[in-house]
Amino acid sequence: MSTAKALAELRALMQARLDPISGWSGTAHPEYSDFDLNPGFRPAQKPKLRDSAVLIPVVAREEGFGILLTRRADTLTSHTGQIAFPGGRRDEGETPVQTALREAHEEIGLDPAFADPVGLSDRYETITGYAVTPVVALVRPGFTLTPSPAEVAEVFEAPFAFLMDPGNHKREFFERDGHKRWFYAMPWEGKYIWGATAAMLRALWIRLYGEEATPAEAEAAG
């Protein structure tokens, strides 16, 4: 299949199954959260969530689609060295698309002219109190990245097909204070993609392909 045809089919799928970028509501309850695998960690009193947005940049290359991801700088005070999407807290008056494109430009130097936002995936609540809106964009090759050293240690592309394969969605855990905390992980070529980033990728798979999954995969997705 030609790259142009594959891109057109992926765009059509995203437009059909994702929420329109004009339909965002800041009051919508997150569909997924860090607590889905860890209900015992949810606080009794629900905190006021802070709005944020991330960009899920799908790069359309001739050799196949990839998703741009970052490894956070080791000097940051939180989530040091973790794999993440470009993104951050939504400023007053911004839409999630504006936030995601701004943050991607600030963090990795992605020129917004190369990014075509196609739709919104499901909002995600983090254990740290953020409601994250993932903005899915198709990115045209030819861009030049200039990562901010204060925020980003590395930028890389992981194959879209690998990340959208439920066979690569692992459930793992770590122990803290005698309790297990479960999370999704998608290890790829030495890159440990896990936590909220992996969970949002899995949520994107459910939106795009979940109805076409096998019965066993559909049960796991639920």
Coordinates of C-alpha atoms in Angstrom, one line a residue:
M1 CA 0.0 0.0 0.0
S2 CA 1.3 3.5 -0.8
T3 CA 2.1 5.9 1.9
A4 CA -0.5 8.3 0.6
K5 CA -3.2 5.7 0.7
A6 CA -2.2 4.4 4.2
L7 CA -2.2 8.0 5.4
A8 CA -5.6 8.7 4.0
E9 CA -7.0 5.5 5.6
L10 CA -5.5 6.3 9.0
R11 CA -6.8 9.9 8.8
A12 CA -10.3 8.6 8.0
L13 CA -10.2 6.1 10.9
M14 CA -9.1 8.8 13.3
Q15 CA -11.7 11.3 12.2
A16 CA -14.4 8.6 12.5
R17 CA -13.4 7.3 16.0
L18 CA -11.8 10.2 17.8
D19 CA -13.6 13.2 19.3
P20 CA -13.5 16.2 17.1
I21 CA -11.0 18.9 18.1
S22 CA -13.8 21.4 18.3
G23 CA -15.9 19.3 20.7
W24 CA -13.7 19.6 23.8
S25 CA -15.4 20.3 27.1
G26 CA -13.3 21.1 30.1
T27 CA -16.0 19.6 32.3
A28 CA -15.9 16.1 30.8
H29 CA -15.0 13.4 33.3
P30 CA -11.8 11.5 32.4
E31 CA -12.6 8.1 30.8
Y32 CA -9.3 6.5 32.0
S33 CA -7.0 7.0 35.0
D34 CA -4.0 5.8 36.9
F35 CA -6.6 4.3 39.3
D36 CA -8.1 1.9 36.8
L37 CA -5.5 -0.7 37.7
N38 CA -5.2 0.6 41.3
P39 CA -8.6 1.4 42.7
G40 CA -7.3 1.2 46.2
F41 CA -5.1 4.2 45.6
R42 CA -7.9 6.6 44.8
P43 CA -8.4 9.2 47.6
A44 CA -11.7 9.2 49.4
Q45 CA -12.2 12.9 48.6
K46 CA -11.8 13.6 44.8
P47 CA -9.3 16.5 44.3
K48 CA -9.9 19.3 41.8
L49 CA -8.1 18.3 38.6
R50 CA -5.8 20.6 36.7
D51 CA -6.3 20.6 33.0
S52 CA -3.4 19.7 30.7
A53 CA -2.9 18.4 27.2
V54 CA -0.4 16.3 25.4
L55 CA 0.4 15.9 21.7
I56 CA 0.4 12.4 20.3
P57 CA 2.4 13.1 17.1
V58 CA 2.0 10.4 14.5
V59 CA 4.7 10.9 11.9
A60 CA 3.8 9.6 8.4
R61 CA 7.0 8.2 6.9
E62 CA 7.4 6.1 3.8
E63 CA 8.8 3.2 5.8
G64 CA 5.9 3.3 8.2
F65 CA 4.2 5.5 10.8
G66 CA 5.9 6.4 14.0
I67 CA 4.9 8.2 17.2
L68 CA 7.3 10.9 18.6
L69 CA 8.1 10.5 22.2
T70 CA 10.5 12.2 24.6
R71 CA 12.6 11.1 27.5
R72 CA 12.4 13.7 30.2
A73 CA 15.5 15.4 31.4
D74 CA 17.3 13.9 34.4
T75 CA 17.4 17.4 36.0
L76 CA 13.6 17.7 36.4
T77 CA 12.1 17.5 39.8
S78 CA 9.4 15.0 38.9
H79 CA 9.1 12.1 36.5
T80 CA 12.8 12.2 35.9
G81 CA 13.9 10.3 32.9
Q82 CA 10.5 8.9 32.1
I83 CA 9.1 8.5 28.5
A84 CA 6.4 11.0 27.8
F85 CA 4.5 12.9 25.1
P86 CA 5.2 16.6 24.7
G87 CA 2.7 18.5 26.7
G88 CA 1.9 20.3 29.9
R89 CA -0.6 22.4 31.8
R90 CA -3.3 24.3 29.9
D91 CA -3.1 28.0 30.2
E92 CA -6.2 30.0 30.8
G93 CA -8.1 30.6 27.5
E94 CA -6.3 27.9 25.6
T95 CA -7.9 24.9 23.9
P96 CA -6.2 21.5 24.3
V97 CA -4.9 21.8 20.7
Q98 CA -3.3 25.1 21.4
T99 CA -1.7 23.8 24.6
A100 CA -0.4 20.6 22.9
L101 CA 1.1 22.5 19.9
R102 CA 2.6 25.2 22.1
E103 CA 4.2 22.7 24.5
A104 CA 5.5 20.6 21.6
H105 CA 7.1 23.7 20.2
E106 CA 8.6 24.7 23.5
E107 CA 9.8 21.2 24.5
I108 CA 11.1 19.7 21.3
G109 CA 11.0 22.6 18.8
L110 CA 8.3 21.0 16.6
D111 CA 7.0 23.6 14.2
P112 CA 3.2 23.6 14.4
A113 CA 3.0 24.0 10.6
F114 CA 4.1 20.4 10.3
A115 CA 1.4 19.1 12.7
D116 CA -2.2 18.5 11.6
P117 CA -4.5 17.9 14.7
V118 CA -7.0 15.2 13.7
G119 CA -8.9 14.5 16.9
L120 CA -9.0 14.1 20.6
S121 CA -8.5 10.8 22.4
D122 CA -10.0 10.0 25.9
R123 CA -9.1 12.3 28.8
Y124 CA -6.9 10.7 31.3
E125 CA -6.6 11.4 35.1
T126 CA -3.2 11.0 36.7
I127 CA -2.5 10.1 40.3
T128 CA -0.8 13.6 40.6
G129 CA -4.1 15.4 39.9
Y130 CA -4.1 16.2 36.2
A131 CA -6.8 15.7 33.7
V132 CA -4.9 15.2 30.4
T133 CA -6.5 15.6 27.0
P134 CA -4.5 13.7 24.3
V135 CA -4.4 15.6 21.0
V136 CA -3.7 13.2 18.1
A137 CA -1.9 14.9 15.2
L138 CA -0.6 13.6 11.9
V139 CA 2.9 15.1 11.4
R140 CA 4.4 15.7 8.0
P141 CA 8.1 14.7 7.7
G142 CA 10.7 17.3 7.0
F143 CA 10.7 19.0 10.4
T144 CA 13.8 19.8 12.4
L145 CA 13.6 19.3 16.2
T146 CA 15.5 21.4 18.8
P147 CA 14.7 19.8 22.2
S148 CA 14.9 22.0 25.3
P149 CA 17.8 20.6 27.4
A150 CA 16.0 21.8 30.5
E151 CA 13.1 19.5 29.8
V152 CA 14.0 16.9 27.3
A153 CA 17.0 14.5 27.3
E154 CA 16.0 12.7 24.1
V155 CA 13.4 12.6 21.3
F156 CA 12.7 9.3 19.4
E157 CA 10.1 7.7 17.3
A158 CA 8.6 4.3 18.2
P159 CA 6.6 2.4 15.5
F160 CA 2.9 3.1 15.5
A161 CA 2.2 -0.5 14.6
F162 CA 4.1 -1.7 17.7
L163 CA 2.4 0.7 20.1
M164 CA -1.1 -0.2 18.6
D165 CA -0.5 -3.9 19.0
P166 CA -2.3 -5.1 22.2
G167 CA 0.2 -8.0 22.4
N168 CA 2.8 -5.4 23.4
H169 CA 0.7 -3.9 26.2
K170 CA 2.1 -5.5 29.3
R171 CA 0.7 -5.2 32.9
E172 CA 3.5 -4.8 35.4
F173 CA 3.8 -3.6 38.9
F174 CA 6.2 -2.2 41.5
E175 CA 5.8 -2.5 45.3
R176 CA 5.7 0.4 47.7
D177 CA 5.0 0.2 51.4
G178 CA 3.9 -3.4 51.0
H179 CA 1.4 -2.5 48.2
K180 CA 1.5 -3.4 44.5
R181 CA 1.0 -0.6 42.1
W182 CA 0.0 -1.8 38.6
F183 CA 0.7 -0.1 35.3
Y184 CA 0.9 -0.7 31.6
A185 CA 4.3 -0.9 30.0
M186 CA 5.4 -1.2 26.3
P187 CA 9.1 -1.8 26.3
W188 CA 10.6 -1.1 22.9
E189 CA 14.3 -1.3 21.9
G190 CA 15.6 -0.3 25.3
K191 CA 13.0 2.4 25.9
Y192 CA 10.7 1.6 28.8
I193 CA 7.4 3.3 27.9
W194 CA 5.1 2.9 30.9
G195 CA 2.6 4.6 33.3
A196 CA 0.3 7.3 32.0
T197 CA 2.0 7.4 28.6
A198 CA 1.5 3.7 28.0
A199 CA -2.0 3.9 29.3
M200 CA -2.9 6.7 27.0
L201 CA -1.5 4.8 24.1
R202 CA -3.6 1.8 25.1
A203 CA -6.6 4.0 25.3
L204 CA -5.9 5.3 21.8
W205 CA -5.7 1.7 20.6
I206 CA -9.1 1.0 22.2
R207 CA -10.6 4.0 20.4
L208 CA -9.1 3.2 17.0
Y209 CA -9.1 -0.6 16.9
G210 CA -10.9 -2.0 20.0
E211 CA -14.0 -3.0 18.2
E212 CA -11.9 -5.1 15.8
A213 CA -10.0 -6.9 18.5
T214 CA -10.3 -10.6 19.2
P215 CA -12.7 -11.6 22.1
A216 CA -9.6 -12.2 24.3
E217 CA -8.2 -8.8 23.5
A218 CA -11.5 -7.0 23.9
E219 CA -11.9 -8.6 27.4
A220 CA -8.4 -7.5 28.3
A221 CA -9.2 -4.0 27.1
G222 CA -12.3 -3.8 29.4

